[in-house]
Short mmCIF file of C-alpha atoms in Angstrom, two decimals:
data_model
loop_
_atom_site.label_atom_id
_atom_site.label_comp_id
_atom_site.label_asym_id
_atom_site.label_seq_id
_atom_site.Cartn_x
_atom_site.Cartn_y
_atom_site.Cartn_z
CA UNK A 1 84.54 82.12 3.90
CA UNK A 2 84.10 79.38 6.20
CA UNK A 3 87.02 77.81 8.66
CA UNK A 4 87.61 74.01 8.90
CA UNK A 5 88.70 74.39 12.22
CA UNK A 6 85.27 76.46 13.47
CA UNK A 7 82.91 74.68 15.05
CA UNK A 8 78.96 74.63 12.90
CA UNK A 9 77.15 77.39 14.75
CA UNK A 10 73.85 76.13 15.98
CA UNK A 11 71.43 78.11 13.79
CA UNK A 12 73.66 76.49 10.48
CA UNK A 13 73.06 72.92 11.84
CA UNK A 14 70.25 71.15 9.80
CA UNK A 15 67.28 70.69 12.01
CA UNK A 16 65.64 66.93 13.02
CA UNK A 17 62.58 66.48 10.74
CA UNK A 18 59.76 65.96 12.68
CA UNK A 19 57.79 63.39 12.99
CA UNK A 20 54.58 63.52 11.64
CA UNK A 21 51.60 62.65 14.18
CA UNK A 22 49.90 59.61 13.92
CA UNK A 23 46.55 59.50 15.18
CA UNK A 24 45.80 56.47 16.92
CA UNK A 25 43.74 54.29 15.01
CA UNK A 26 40.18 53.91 17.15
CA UNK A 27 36.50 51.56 16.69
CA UNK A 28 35.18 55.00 15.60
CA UNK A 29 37.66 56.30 12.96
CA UNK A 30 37.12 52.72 11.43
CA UNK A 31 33.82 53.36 11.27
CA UNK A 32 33.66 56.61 10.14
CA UNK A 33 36.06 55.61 7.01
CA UNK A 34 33.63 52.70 6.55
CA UNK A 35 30.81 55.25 5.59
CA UNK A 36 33.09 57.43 4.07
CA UNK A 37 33.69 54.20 1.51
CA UNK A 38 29.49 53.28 1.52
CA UNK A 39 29.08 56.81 0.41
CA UNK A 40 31.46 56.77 -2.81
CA UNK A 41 32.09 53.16 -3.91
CA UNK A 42 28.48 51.90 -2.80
CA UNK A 43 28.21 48.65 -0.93
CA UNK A 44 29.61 46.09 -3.39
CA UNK A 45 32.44 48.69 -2.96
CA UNK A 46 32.72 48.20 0.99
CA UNK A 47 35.35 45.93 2.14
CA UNK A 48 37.93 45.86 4.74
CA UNK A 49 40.98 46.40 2.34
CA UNK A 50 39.10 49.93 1.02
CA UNK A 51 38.27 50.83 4.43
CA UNK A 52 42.32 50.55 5.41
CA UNK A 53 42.99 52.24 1.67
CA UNK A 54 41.19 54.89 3.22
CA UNK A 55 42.81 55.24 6.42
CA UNK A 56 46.12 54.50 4.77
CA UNK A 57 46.78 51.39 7.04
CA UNK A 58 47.32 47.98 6.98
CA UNK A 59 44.12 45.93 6.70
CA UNK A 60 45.85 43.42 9.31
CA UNK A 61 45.75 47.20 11.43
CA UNK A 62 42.14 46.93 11.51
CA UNK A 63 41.80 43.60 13.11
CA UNK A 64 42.76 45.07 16.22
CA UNK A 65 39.55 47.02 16.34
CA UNK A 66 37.42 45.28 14.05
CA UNK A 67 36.97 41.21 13.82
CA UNK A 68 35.87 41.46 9.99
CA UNK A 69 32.95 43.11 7.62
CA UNK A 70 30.18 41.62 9.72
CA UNK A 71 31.32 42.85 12.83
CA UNK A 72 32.12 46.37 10.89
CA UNK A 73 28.54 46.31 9.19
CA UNK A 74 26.70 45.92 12.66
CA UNK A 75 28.72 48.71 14.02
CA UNK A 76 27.49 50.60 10.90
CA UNK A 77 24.25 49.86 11.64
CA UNK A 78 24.11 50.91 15.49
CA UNK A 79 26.13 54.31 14.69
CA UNK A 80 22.13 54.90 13.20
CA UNK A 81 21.08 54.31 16.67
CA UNK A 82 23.35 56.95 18.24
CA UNK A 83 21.05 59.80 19.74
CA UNK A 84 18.12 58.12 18.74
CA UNK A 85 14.99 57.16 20.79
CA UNK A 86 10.97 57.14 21.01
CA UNK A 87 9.13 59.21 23.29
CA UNK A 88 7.33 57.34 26.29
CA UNK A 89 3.95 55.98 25.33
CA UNK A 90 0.77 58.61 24.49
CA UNK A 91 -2.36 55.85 24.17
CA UNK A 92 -4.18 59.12 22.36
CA UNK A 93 -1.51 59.26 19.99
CA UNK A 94 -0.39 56.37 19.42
CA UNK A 95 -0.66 56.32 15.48
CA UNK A 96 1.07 59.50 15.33
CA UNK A 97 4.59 57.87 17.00
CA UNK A 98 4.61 54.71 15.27
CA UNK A 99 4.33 57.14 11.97
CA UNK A 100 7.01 59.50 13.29
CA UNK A 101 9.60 56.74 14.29
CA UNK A 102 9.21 55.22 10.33
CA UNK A 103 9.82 58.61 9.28
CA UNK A 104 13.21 59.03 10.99
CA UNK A 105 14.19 55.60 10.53
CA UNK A 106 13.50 56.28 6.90
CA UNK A 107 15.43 59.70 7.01
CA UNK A 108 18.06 57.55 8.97
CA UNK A 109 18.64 55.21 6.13
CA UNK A 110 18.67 57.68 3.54
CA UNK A 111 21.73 59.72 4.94
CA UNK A 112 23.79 56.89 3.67
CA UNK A 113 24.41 55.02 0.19
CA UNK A 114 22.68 51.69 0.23
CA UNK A 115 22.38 51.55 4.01
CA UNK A 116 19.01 49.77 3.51
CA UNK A 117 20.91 46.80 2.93
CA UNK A 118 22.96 46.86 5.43
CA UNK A 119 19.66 47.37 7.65
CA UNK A 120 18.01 43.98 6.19
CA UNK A 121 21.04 42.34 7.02
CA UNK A 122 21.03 43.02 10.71
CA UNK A 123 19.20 41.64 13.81
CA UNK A 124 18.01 44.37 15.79
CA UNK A 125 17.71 42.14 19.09
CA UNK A 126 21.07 42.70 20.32
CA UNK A 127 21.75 43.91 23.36
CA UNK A 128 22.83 47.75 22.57
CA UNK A 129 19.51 47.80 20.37
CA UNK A 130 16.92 46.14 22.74
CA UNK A 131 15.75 49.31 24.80
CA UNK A 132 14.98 50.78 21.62
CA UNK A 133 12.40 48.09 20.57
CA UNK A 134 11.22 47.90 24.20
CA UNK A 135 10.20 51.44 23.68
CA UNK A 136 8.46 50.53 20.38
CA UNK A 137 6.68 47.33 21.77
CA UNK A 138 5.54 49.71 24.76
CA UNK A 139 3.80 51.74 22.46
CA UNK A 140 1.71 49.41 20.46
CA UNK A 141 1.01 47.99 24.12
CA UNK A 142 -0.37 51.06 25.58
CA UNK A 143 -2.58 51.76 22.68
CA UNK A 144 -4.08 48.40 23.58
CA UNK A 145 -3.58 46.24 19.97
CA UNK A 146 -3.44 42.92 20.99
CA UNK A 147 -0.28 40.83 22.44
CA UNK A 148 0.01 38.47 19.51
CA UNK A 149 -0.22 41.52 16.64
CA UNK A 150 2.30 43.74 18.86
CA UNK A 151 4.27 40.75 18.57
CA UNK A 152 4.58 41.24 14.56
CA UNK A 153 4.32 44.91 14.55
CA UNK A 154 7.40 46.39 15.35
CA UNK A 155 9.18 44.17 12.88
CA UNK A 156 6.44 45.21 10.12
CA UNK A 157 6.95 48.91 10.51
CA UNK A 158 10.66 48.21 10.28
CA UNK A 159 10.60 45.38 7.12
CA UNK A 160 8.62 48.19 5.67
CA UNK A 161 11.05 51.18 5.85
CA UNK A 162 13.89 48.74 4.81
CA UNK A 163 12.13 47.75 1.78
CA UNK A 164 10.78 51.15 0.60
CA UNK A 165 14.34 52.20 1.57
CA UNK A 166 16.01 50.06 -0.36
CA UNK A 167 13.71 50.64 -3.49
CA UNK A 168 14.81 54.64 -3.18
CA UNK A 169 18.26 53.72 -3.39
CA UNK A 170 17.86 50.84 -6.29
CA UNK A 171 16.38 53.81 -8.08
CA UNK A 172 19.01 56.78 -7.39
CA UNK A 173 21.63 53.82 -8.53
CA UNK A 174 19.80 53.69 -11.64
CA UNK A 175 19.76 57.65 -12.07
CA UNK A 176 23.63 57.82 -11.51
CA UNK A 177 24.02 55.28 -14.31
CA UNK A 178 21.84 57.07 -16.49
CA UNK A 179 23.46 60.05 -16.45
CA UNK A 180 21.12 62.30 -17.02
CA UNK A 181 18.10 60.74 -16.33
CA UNK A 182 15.94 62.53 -13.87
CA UNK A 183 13.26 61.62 -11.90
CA UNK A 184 10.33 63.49 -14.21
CA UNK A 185 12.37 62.10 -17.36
CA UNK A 186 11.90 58.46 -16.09
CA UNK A 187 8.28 58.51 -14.86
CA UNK A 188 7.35 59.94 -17.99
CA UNK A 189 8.58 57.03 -19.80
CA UNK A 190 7.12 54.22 -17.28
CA UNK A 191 3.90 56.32 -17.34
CA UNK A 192 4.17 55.80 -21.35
CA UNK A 193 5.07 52.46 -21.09
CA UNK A 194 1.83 51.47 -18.89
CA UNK A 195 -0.16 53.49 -21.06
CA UNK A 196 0.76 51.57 -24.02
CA UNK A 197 0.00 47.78 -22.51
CA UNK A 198 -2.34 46.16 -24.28
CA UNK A 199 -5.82 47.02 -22.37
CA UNK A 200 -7.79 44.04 -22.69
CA UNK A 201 -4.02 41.83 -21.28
CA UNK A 202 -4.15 44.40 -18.57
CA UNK A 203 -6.48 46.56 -17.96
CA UNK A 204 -6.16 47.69 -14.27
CA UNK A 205 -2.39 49.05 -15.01
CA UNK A 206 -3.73 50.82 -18.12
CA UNK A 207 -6.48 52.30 -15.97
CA UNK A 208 -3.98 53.20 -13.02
CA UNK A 209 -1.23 54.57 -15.57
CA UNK A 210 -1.82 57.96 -14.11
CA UNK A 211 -1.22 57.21 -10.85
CA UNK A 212 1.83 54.14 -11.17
CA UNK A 213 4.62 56.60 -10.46
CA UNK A 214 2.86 60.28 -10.70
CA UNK A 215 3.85 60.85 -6.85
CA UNK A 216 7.00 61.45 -4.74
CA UNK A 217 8.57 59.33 -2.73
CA UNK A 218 7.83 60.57 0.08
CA UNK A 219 3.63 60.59 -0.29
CA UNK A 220 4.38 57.00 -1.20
CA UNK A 221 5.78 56.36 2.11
CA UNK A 222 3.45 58.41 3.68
CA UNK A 223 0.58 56.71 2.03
CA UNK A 224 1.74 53.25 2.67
CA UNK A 225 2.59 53.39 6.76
CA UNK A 226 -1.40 54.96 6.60
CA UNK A 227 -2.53 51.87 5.49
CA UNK A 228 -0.44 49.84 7.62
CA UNK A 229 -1.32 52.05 10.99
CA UNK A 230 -5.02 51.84 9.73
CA UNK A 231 -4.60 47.83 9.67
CA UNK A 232 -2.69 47.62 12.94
CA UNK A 233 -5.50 50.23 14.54
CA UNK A 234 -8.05 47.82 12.77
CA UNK A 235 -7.09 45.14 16.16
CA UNK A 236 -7.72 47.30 18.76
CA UNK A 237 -10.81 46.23 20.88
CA UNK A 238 -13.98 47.97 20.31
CA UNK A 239 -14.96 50.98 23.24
#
């Protein structure tokens, strides 16, 4: 039985809750929620007040870091950059690393939901960006192509990827919204539906029915930077 007139020994005495550790709130975590909200809502779904949801701060919090969503989508778009870069200019093989950088800017885009648009909505001239298209314009250089076709090229490859990008990830919308509606389910139906076009209305897409959507993505993308490398390689002066 306890004695009013004892004092609380100190193992009795209720102990000070502790505070719980904040992490301080940093350009990079910002980011990194950012992508974490890309990935699951899409990016209709991105805005500043779901990227502070996320953190479980304030969106005025962010403004500290960030200035607002065009500032935080061009910070999305260079985190692709990080660890990136080309290899220094082969004249032999010059077909072979413009192919390989579409490839892993492709295979860059693809790691996140609709980060193709982000992509088309950025200018890659800035100044954190710049050595990397130095690089690229150094290539086309070295091979010899022309001045005023290196000029376009580098933005060509990359309009390219964007687009084709951007088509993959119109399409895997479509397939989450259909449930279960695979890839070999749908181009079975648009092979079907070219099929059954009236001939003599169109008779090249009947003819090409076959071949519309038969192949993956990827020997699309494959097939298409051929032609383009065979058009740029087209410009280079005869030996």
């Amino acid at each position: 039985m306890s004695q009013p007139d004892m004092p609380t020994p100190p193992w009795e005495r209720p102990r000070k809750r502790q505070a719980t550790a904040r992490i301080p709130l940093t350009q990079e975590r910002i980011v990194d929620a950012a992508f974490v909200v890309l990935d699951r809502d899409g990016y209709d779904g991105l805005s500043m007040r779901q990227v502070a949801a996320e953190l479980k701060v304030a969106v005025s919090a962010l403004y500290a870091h960030v200035s607002g969503k065009d500032e935080l989508l061009h910070l999305m778009y260079r985190r692709l950059f990080e660890g990136a870069d080309l290899p220094d200019p082969d004249p032999d093989n010059w077909q072979e690393q413009v192919k390989q950088f579409a490839r892993e800017g492709r295979a860059r885009l693809l790691r996140h939901r609709d980060m193709a648009r982000i992509s088309m909505g950025q200018i890659p001239f800035t100044p954190d960006l710049l050595p990397y298209v130095e690089k690229l314009l150094a290539i086309f250089r070295a091979a010899g192509l022309p001045d005023r076709v290196v000029a376009i090229a580098g933005d060509m490859i990359s309009t390219y990827m964007d687009g084709f990008t951007l088509e993959e990830s119109m399409w895997q919308e479509r397939y989450r919204e259909a449930g279960d509606g695979s890839w070999d389910r749908m181009r079975e139906e648009f092979q079907k539906y070219f099929e059954s076009l009236p001939p003599q209305r169109f008779p090249n897409m009947v003819a090409l029915a076959d071949f519309m959507v038969d192949e993956s993505n990827d020997y699309r993308f494959e097939l298409g930077l051929e032609i383009i490398v065979r058009g740029l390689a087209s410009y280079l002066p005869e030996k």
